Every structure is written in C-alpha cells, then in structure tokens.
mmCIF file of C-alpha atoms in Angstrom:
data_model
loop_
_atom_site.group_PDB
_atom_site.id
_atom_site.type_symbol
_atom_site.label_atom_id
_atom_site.label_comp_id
_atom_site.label_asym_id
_atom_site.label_seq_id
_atom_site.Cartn_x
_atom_site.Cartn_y
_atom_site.Cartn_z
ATOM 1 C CA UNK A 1 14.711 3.336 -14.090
ATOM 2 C CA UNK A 2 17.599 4.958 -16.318
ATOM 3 C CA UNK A 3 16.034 8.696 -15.268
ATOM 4 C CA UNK A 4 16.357 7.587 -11.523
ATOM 5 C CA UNK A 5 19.676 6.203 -12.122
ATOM 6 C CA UNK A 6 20.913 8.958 -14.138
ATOM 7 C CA UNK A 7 19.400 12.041 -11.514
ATOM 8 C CA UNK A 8 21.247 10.042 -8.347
ATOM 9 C CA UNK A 9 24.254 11.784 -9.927
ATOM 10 C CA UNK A 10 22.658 15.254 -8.547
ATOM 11 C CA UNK A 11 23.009 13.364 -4.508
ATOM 12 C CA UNK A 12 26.494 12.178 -5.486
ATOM 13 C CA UNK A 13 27.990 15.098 -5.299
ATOM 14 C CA UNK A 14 30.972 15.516 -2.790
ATOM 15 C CA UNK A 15 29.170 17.443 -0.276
ATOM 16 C CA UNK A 16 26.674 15.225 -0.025
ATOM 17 C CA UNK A 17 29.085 12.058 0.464
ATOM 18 C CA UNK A 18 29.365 10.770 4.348
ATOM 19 C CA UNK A 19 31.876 8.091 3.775
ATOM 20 C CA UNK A 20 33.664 5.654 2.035
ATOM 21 C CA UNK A 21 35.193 3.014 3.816
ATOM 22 C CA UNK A 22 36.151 -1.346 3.530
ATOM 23 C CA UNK A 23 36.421 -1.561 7.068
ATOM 24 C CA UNK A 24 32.909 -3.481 7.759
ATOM 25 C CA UNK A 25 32.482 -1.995 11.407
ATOM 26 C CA UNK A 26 32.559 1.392 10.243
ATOM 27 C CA UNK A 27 30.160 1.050 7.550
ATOM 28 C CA UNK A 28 27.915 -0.415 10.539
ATOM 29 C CA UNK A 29 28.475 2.643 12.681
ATOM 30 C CA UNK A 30 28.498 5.213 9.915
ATOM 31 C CA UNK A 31 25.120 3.897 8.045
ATOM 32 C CA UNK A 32 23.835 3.518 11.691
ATOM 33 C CA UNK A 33 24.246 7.196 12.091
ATOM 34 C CA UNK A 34 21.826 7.992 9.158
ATOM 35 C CA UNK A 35 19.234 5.114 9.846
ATOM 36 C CA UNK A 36 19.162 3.005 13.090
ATOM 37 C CA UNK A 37 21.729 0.655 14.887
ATOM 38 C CA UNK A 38 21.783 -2.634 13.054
ATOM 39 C CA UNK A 39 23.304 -5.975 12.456
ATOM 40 C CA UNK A 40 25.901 -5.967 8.997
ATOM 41 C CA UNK A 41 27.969 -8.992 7.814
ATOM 42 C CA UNK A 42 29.243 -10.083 5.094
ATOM 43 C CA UNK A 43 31.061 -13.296 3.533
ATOM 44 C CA UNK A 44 34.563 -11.957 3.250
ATOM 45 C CA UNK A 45 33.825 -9.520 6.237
ATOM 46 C CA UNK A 46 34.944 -6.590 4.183
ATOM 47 C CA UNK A 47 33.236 -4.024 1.914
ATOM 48 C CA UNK A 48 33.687 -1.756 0.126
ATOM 49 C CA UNK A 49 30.753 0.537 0.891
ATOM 50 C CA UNK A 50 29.963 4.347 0.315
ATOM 51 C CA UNK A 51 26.772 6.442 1.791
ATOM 52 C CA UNK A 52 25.810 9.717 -0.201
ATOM 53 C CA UNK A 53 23.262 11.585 2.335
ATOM 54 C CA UNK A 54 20.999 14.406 1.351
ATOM 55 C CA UNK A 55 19.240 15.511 4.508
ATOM 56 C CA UNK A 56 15.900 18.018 5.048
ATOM 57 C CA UNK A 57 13.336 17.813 8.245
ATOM 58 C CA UNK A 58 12.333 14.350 8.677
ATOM 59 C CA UNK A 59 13.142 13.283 5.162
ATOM 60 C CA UNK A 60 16.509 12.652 3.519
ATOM 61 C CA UNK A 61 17.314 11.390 -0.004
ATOM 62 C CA UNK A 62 20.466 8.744 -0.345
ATOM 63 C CA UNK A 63 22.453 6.701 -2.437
ATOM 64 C CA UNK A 64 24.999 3.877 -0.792
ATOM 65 C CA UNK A 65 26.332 0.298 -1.466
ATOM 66 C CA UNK A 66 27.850 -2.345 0.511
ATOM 67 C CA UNK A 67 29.968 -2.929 -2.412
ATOM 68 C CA UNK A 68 29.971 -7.398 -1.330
ATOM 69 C CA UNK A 69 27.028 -9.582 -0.887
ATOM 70 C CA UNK A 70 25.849 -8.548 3.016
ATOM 71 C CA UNK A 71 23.163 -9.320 5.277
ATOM 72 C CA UNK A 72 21.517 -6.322 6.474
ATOM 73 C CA UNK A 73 19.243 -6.683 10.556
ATOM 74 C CA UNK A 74 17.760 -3.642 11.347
ATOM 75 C CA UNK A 75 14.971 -5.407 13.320
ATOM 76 C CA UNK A 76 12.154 -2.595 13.831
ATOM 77 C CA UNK A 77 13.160 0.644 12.319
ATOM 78 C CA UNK A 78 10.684 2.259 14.981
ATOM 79 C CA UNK A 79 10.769 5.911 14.072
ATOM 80 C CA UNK A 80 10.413 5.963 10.128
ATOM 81 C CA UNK A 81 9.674 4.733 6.883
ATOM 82 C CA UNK A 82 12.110 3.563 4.326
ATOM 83 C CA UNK A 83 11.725 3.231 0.261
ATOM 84 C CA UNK A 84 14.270 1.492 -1.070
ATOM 85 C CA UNK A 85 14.955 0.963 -5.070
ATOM 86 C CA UNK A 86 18.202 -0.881 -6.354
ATOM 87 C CA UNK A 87 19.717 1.156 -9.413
ATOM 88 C CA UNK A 88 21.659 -2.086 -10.071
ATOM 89 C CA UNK A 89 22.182 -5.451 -8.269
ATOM 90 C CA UNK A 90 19.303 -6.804 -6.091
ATOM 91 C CA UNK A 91 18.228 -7.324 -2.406
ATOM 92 C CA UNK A 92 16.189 -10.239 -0.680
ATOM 93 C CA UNK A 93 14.214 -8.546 1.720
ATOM 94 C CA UNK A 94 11.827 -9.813 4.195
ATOM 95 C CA UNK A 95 9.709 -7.387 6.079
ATOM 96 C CA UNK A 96 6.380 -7.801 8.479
ATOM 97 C CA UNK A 97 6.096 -11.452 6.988
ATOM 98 C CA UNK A 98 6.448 -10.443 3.741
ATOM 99 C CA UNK A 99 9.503 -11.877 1.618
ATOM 100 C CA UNK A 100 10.367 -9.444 -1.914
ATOM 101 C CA UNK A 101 12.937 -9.741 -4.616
ATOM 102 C CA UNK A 102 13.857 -6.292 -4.830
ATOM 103 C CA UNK A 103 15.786 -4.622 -8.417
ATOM 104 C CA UNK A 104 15.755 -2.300 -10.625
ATOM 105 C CA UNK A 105 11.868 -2.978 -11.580
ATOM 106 C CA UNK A 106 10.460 -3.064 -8.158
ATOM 107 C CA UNK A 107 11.362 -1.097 -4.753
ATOM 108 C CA UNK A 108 10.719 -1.614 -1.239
ATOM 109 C CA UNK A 109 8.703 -0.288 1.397
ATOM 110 C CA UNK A 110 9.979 -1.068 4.957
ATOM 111 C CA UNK A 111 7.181 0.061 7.556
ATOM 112 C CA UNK A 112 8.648 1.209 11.039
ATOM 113 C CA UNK A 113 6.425 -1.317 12.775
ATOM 114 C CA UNK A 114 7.801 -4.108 10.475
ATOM 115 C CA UNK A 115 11.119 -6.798 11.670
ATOM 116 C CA UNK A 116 13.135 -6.657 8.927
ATOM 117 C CA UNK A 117 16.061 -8.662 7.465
ATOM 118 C CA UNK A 118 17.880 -7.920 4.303
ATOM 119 C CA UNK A 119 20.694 -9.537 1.717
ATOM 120 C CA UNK A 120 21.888 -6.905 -1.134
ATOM 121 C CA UNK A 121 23.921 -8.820 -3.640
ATOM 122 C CA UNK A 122 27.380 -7.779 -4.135
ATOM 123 C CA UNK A 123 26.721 -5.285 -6.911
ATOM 124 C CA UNK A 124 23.106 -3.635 -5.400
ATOM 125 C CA UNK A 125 23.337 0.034 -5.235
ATOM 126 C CA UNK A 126 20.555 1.805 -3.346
ATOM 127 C CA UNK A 127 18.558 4.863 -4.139
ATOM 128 C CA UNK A 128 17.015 5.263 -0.517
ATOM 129 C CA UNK A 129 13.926 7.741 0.796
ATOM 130 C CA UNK A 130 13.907 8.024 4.371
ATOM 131 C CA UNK A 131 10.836 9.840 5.865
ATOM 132 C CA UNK A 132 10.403 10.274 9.215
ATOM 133 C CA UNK A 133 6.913 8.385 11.360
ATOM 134 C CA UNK A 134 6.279 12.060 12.807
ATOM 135 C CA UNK A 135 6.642 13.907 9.674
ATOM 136 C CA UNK A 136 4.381 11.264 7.682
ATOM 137 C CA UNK A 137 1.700 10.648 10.650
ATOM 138 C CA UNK A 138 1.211 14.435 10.431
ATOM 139 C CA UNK A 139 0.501 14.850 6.856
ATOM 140 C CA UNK A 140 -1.274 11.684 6.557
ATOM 141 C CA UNK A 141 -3.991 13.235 9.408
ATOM 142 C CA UNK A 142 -3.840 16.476 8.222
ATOM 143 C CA UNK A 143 -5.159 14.352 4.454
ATOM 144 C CA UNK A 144 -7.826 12.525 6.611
ATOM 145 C CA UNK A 145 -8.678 15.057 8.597
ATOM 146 C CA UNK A 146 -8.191 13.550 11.909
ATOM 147 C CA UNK A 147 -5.178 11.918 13.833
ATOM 148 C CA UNK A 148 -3.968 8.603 12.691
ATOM 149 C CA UNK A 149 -5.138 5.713 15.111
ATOM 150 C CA UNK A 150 -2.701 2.823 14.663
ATOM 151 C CA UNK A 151 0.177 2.491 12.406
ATOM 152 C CA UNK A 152 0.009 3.605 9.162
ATOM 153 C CA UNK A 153 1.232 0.357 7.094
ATOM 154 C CA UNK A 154 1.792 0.137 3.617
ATOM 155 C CA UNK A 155 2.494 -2.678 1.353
ATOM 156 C CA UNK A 156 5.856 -3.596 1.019
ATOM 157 C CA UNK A 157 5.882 -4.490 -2.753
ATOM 158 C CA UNK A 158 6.453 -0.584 -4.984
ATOM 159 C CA UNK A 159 5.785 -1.660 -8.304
ATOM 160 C CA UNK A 160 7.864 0.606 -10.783
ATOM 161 C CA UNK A 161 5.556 -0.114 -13.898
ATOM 162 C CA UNK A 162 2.645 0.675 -11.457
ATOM 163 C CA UNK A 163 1.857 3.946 -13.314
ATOM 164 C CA UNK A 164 0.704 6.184 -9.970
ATOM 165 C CA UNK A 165 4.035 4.955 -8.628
ATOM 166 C CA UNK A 166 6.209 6.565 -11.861
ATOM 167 C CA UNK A 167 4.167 9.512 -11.208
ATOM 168 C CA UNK A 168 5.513 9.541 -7.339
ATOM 169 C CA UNK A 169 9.037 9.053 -9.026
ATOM 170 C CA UNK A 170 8.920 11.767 -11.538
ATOM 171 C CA UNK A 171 8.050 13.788 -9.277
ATOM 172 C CA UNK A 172 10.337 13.093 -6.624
ATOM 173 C CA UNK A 173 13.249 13.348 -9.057
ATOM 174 C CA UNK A 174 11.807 16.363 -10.289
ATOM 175 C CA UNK A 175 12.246 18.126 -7.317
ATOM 176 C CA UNK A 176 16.144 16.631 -6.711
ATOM 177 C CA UNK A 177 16.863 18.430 -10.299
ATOM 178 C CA UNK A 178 15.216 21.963 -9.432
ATOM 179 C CA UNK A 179 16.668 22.153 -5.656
ATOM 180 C CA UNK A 180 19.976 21.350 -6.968
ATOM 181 C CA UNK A 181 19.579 24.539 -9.064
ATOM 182 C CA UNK A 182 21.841 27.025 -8.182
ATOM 183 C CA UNK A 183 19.048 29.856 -7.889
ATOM 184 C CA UNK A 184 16.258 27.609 -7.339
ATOM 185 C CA UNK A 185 13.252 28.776 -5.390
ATOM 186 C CA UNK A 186 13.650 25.869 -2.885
ATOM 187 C CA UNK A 187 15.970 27.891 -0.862
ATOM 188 C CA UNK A 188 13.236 29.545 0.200
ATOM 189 C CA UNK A 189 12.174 27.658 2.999
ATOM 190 C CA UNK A 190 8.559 27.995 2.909
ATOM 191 C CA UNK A 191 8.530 27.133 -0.521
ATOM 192 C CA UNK A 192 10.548 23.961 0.175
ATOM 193 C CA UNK A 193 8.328 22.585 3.311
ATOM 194 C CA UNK A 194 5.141 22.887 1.679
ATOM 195 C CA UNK A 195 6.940 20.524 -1.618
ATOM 196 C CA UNK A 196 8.417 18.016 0.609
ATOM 197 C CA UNK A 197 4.763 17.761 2.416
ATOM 198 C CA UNK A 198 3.757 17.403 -1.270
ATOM 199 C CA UNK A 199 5.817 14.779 -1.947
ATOM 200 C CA UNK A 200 4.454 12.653 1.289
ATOM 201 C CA UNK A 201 1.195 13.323 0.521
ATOM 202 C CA UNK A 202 1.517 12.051 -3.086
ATOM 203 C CA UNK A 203 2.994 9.042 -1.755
ATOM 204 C CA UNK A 204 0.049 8.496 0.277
ATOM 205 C CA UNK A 205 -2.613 8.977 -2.202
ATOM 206 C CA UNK A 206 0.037 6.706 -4.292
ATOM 207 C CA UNK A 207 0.753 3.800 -3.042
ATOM 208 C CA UNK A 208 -1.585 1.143 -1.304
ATOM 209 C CA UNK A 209 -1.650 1.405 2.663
ATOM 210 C CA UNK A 210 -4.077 0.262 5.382
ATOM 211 C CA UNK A 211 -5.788 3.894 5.340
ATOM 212 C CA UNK A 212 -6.151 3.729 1.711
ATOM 213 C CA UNK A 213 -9.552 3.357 1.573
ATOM 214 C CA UNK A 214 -10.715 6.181 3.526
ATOM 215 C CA UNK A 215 -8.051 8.292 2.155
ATOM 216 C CA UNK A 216 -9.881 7.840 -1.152
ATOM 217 C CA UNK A 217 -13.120 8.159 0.257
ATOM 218 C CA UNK A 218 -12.542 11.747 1.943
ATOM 219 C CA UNK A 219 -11.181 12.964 -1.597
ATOM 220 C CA UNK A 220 -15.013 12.997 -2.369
ATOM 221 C CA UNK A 221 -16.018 15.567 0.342
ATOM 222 C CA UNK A 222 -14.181 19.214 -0.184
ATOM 223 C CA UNK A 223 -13.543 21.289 2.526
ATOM 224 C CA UNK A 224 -13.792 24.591 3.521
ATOM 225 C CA UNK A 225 -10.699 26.645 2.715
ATOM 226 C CA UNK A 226 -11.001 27.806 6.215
ATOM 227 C CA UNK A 227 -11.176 24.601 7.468
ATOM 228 C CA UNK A 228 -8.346 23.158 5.622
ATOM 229 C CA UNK A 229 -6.713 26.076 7.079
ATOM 230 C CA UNK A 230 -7.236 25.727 10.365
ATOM 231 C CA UNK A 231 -6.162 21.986 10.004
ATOM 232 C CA UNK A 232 -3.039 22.435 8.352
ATOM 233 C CA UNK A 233 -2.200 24.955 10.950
ATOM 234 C CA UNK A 234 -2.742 22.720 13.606
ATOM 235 C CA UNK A 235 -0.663 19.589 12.301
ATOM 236 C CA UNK A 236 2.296 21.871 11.999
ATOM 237 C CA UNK A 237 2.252 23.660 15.135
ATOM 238 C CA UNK A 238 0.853 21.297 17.653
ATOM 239 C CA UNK A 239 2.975 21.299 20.385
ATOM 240 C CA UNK A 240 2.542 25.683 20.264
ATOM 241 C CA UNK A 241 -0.299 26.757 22.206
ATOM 242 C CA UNK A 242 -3.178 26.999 20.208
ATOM 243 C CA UNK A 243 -6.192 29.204 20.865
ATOM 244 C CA UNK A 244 -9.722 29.661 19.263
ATOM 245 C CA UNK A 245 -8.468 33.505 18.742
ATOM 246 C CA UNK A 246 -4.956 32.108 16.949
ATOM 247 C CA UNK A 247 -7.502 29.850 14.440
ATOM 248 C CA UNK A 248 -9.840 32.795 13.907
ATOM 249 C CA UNK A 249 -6.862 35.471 13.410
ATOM 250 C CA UNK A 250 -5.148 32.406 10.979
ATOM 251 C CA UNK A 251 -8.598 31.686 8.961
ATOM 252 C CA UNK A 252 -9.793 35.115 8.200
ATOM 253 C CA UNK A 253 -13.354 33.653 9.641
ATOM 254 C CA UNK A 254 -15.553 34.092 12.850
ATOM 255 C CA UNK A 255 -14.924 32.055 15.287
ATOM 256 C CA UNK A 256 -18.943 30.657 14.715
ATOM 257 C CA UNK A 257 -18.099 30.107 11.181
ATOM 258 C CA UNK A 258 -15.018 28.618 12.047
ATOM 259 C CA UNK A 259 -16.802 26.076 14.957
ATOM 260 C CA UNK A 260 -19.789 25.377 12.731
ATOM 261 C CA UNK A 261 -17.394 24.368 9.144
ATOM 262 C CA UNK A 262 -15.187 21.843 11.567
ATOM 263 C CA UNK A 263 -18.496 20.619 13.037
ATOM 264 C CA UNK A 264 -19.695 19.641 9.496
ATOM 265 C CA UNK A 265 -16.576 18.411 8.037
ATOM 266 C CA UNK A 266 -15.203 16.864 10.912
ATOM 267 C CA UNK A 267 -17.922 16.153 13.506
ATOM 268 C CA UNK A 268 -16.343 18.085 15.808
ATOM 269 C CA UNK A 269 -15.007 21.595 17.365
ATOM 270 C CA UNK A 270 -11.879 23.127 16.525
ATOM 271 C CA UNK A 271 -10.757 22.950 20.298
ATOM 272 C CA UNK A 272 -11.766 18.996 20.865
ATOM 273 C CA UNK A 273 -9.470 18.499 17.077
ATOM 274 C CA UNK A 274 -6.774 20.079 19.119
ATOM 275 C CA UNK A 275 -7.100 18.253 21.595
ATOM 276 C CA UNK A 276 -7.543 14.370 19.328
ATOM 277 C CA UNK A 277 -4.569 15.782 17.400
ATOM 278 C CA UNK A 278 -2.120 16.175 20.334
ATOM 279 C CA UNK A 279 -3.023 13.003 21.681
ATOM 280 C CA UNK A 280 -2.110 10.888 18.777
ATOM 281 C CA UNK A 281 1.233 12.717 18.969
ATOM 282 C CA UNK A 282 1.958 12.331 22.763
ATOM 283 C CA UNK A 283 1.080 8.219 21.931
ATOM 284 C CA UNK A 284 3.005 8.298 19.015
ATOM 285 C CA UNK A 285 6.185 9.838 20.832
ATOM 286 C CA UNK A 286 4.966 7.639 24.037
ATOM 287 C CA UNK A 287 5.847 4.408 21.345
ATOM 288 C CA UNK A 288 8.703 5.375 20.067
ATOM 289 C CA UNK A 289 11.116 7.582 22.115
ATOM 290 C CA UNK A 290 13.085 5.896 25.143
ATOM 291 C CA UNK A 291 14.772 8.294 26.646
ATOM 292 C CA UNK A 292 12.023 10.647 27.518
ATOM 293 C CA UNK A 293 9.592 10.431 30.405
ATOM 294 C CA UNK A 294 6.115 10.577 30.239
ATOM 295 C CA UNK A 295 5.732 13.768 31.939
ATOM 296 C CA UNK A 296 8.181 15.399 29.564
ATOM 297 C CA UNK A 297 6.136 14.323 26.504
ATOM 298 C CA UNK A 298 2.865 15.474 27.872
ATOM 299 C CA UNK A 299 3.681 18.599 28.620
ATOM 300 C CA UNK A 300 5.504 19.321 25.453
ATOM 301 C CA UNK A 301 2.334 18.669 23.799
ATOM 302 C CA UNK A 302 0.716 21.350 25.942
ATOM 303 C CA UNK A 303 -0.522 18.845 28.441
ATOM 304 C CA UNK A 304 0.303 20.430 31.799
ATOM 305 C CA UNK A 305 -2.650 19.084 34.095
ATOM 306 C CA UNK A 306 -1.278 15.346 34.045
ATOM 307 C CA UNK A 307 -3.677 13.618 36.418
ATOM 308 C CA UNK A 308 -6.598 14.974 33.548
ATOM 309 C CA UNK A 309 -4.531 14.177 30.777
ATOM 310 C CA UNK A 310 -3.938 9.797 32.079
ATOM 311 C CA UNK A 311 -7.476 9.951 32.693
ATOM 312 C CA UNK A 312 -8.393 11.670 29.010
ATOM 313 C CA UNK A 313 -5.375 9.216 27.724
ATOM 314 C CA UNK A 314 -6.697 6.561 29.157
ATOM 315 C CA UNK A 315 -10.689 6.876 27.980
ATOM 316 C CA UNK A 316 -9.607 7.414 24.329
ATOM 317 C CA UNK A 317 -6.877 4.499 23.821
ATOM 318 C CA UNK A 318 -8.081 2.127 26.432
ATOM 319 C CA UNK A 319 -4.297 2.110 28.701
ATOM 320 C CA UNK A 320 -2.445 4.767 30.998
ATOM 321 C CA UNK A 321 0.327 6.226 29.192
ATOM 322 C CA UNK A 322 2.573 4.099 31.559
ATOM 323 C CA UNK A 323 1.112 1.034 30.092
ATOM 324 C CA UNK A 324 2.079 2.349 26.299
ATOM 325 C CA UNK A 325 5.303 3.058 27.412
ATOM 326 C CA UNK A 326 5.798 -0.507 29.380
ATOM 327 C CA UNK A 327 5.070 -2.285 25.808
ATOM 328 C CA UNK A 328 7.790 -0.717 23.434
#
C-alpha cells in the first residue's frame, strides 16, 4: 500500500487539515464533527491526534491518528458507510459480530447498521472513505434498477491483495491525484459528480455485499439508453417533481416508447418507479433522521396527500411510517 501511503500526501495539505490537538476531549468533539458522536479513551488519556478532511457531497476522503493506543465507540454510525485502511500501525475492530485485525494489508468496512467498537494501536494512521447511506442507496438502485429494500450490508473484511479491490484503490487514488491538479477538469462540477458516482458504483460491483448477487445478475440484461436515462434522472432528482412530460423531454423518446422500455426492463411504468423510488427514500430518511417529523419528510419527497401516502406506506413495507419512526 506504498502508492496509497505515498498519494495521502495530496489530503495532507494545510487546507485540508481540521486539527491537531493532545487534549483527548477535543479530538472527541472535533472527529465527532466529521463522523458521529462517539466514545474515545485512551491509557494515558492524552493524544496526540490530527484529522486531515477532504470533503465533496456525501463523500469525503481523510487521513487522522490518535497518535496513543485508544479505544474508539461509535455504536451505530446510522447515516453512512466507512472504509477504513491503516497506512501504518493496526486497529482491532469489531463490527455487526464480526471481529478483524485491520493493517496495512487489509481495510475495513463499517456498515451504518453495524455496533461497532474499535482499538487503533498507538502508531495506526488512517486513510478513511466516508460515503454517505443516501448518496450510496441512490446509486446502488439506480445499478439495480429499483430502490434498495433493506440495508445494503457489505462484508467487513477489504482484502488489499483481492485484485477487484486494488482496482477500486487505483482508481480512487487516481482521482485524488487529477482533482488535486491545478487545472484539472474536476472543477467542473458535472464532471466531478458523475466520477464520484463512479467511484461508488465501482465499489459496489467491487466488493462483496448482500445485493451482490443480483447486482451481478442485472449486468447480464442491457438497458435501453432511454431507460437508463430516465432512471438516472430520477435517483438524482427525486424529491423535484417529476412528470411523464419531464422524462419524455429528458429521454428524447415518446412517452409510449418510454412506458413500454421501463415495462420490459423493469416490470413496471415510469410513474409507479417514481413512486417505489421515493418511498425507499422517505423510509430511509424515516430510519435515520431524528429531528424531522414525518410529515416534513413526506412531503419533501413530493408526498403531499398524507392519509394516501400511510396507507401506500403501509401496504408496501408492512408498518405506518409512525411505527418506522418508533423503532430507531
């Protein structure tokens, strides 16, 4: 991991550097500003830690230590994923019932849906991916070509001589090298959305996860560019009001082309994947986020009739949204 080691010097670059501190409570508060509130200790109950943060839209890039041996609680990281690959040093890490030696030769993956506990040794350094659930969930459906039902889980183990996972590396740290270009083409916005998506979606298709499987399988059956289209469109504007006409206008297509390529690919009309698609967000939100109500959710997803929308809510996951909310 030399390469990785060696292209972490792009992130630790001073604008990029939060803090660097050996008071332990500030390290807490400080790291809990990038990740999630959490439990930190260590044996001499000092540190001498340091966070490097590179942020985008619901993915960020980062280097830190602890800088002493420290015990790391996060519990449930909730609202994203976490890859996590020591440059030096180690970490004991155990995650979802799973228990890992993490170093140089293998990362971890911490699922949101996962309790996890961590000890870094006092010389671990951290190269860290942080991707939001949102921003994953949405290019993981828009793969499969319908919503994700469930949490998306994968295995906590990243094997580094695993050779699809040194491709996911290369090309993650090919990507740090160009956008730290002075005149790279990644400061064009559009340019740099669509490579980040690329970079989740080459995660997913590289390492193993619970919708592996028919991940793979769907790779066999090619869509429609106008369908693939219309999907991608969808996934990244779904809480926008979305019309049959906006679809059409987007796809270059009739709107019977349009309605009879979704109901081949997908089983279904454009309208009723819509409709799937902003559900999965509104229970997705409805498990995560605390300090928003259920009406405020809904209707942010375009759901404005709310009596209809519990009932519809209801039929497809089995629970009123009340009841998802009661069990976070």
């Amino acid at each position: 991991m030399e390469e990785i080691a060696d292209q972490t010097r792009l992130i630790r670059r001073p604008e990029y550097r939060l803090f660097q501190t050996s008071d332990l409570d500030e390290a807490r508060s400080r790291v809990s500003q990038v990740y999630c509130d959490h439990r930190l200790s260590s044996r001499s109950g000092k540190v001498d830690a340091f966070l490097y943060h590179m942020p985008f839209r619901g993915i960020s890039f980062n280097y830190m230590q602890y800088g002493t041996e420290s015990c790391i609680e996060p519990g449930y990281l909730k609202d994203f994923y976490l890859i996590q690959l020591p440059l030096q040093g180690r970490a004991h890490i155990e995650s979802g019932g799973q228990v890992i030696e993490s170093d140089p030769s293998r990362a971890s993956v911490i699922n949101p849906s996962a309790f996890t506990k961590m000890v870094w040794s006092h010389d671990c350094r951290q190269f860290t991916v942080q991707i939001t659930k949102d921003r994953l969930e949405r290019i993981a459906a828009s793969c499969l070509g319908m919503p994700v039902q469930g949490a998306l889980v994968f295995d906590t183990a990243m094997e580094n001589g695993n050779a699809q996972h040194a491709s996911w590396w290369r090309h993650l740290l090919s990507f740090i090298c160009e956008y730290s270009q002075e005149c790279s083409f990644y400061r064009n916005t559009e340019i740099l959305e669509t490579e980040l998506d690329n970079i989740i979606r080459a995660l997913l298709y590289s390492l193993n996860h619970n919708y592996t499987a028919p991940l793979l399988n769907d790779t066999q059956t090619v869509r429609p560019r106008h369908v693939r289209l219309a999907m991608d469109y969808i996934h990244g504007h779904i809480s926008e009001n979305l019309s049959m006409e906006t679809l059409v206008e987007l796809t270059g297509v009739s709107e019977r082309r349009l309605y009879e390529g979704f109901r081949q690919f997908q089983n279904i009309s454009p309208m009723r994947y819509v409709q799937q698609t902003r559900l999965q967000a509104v229970r997705s939100a409805l498990q995560t986020c605390r300090d928003t109500s259920v009406t405020q959710i809904a209707t942010e997803y375009g759901f404005t009739q709310l009596g209809r929308f519990a009932a519809l809510y209801r039929q497809v996951y089995g629970e009123l949204p009340s009841e998802t909310v009661a069990r976070r």
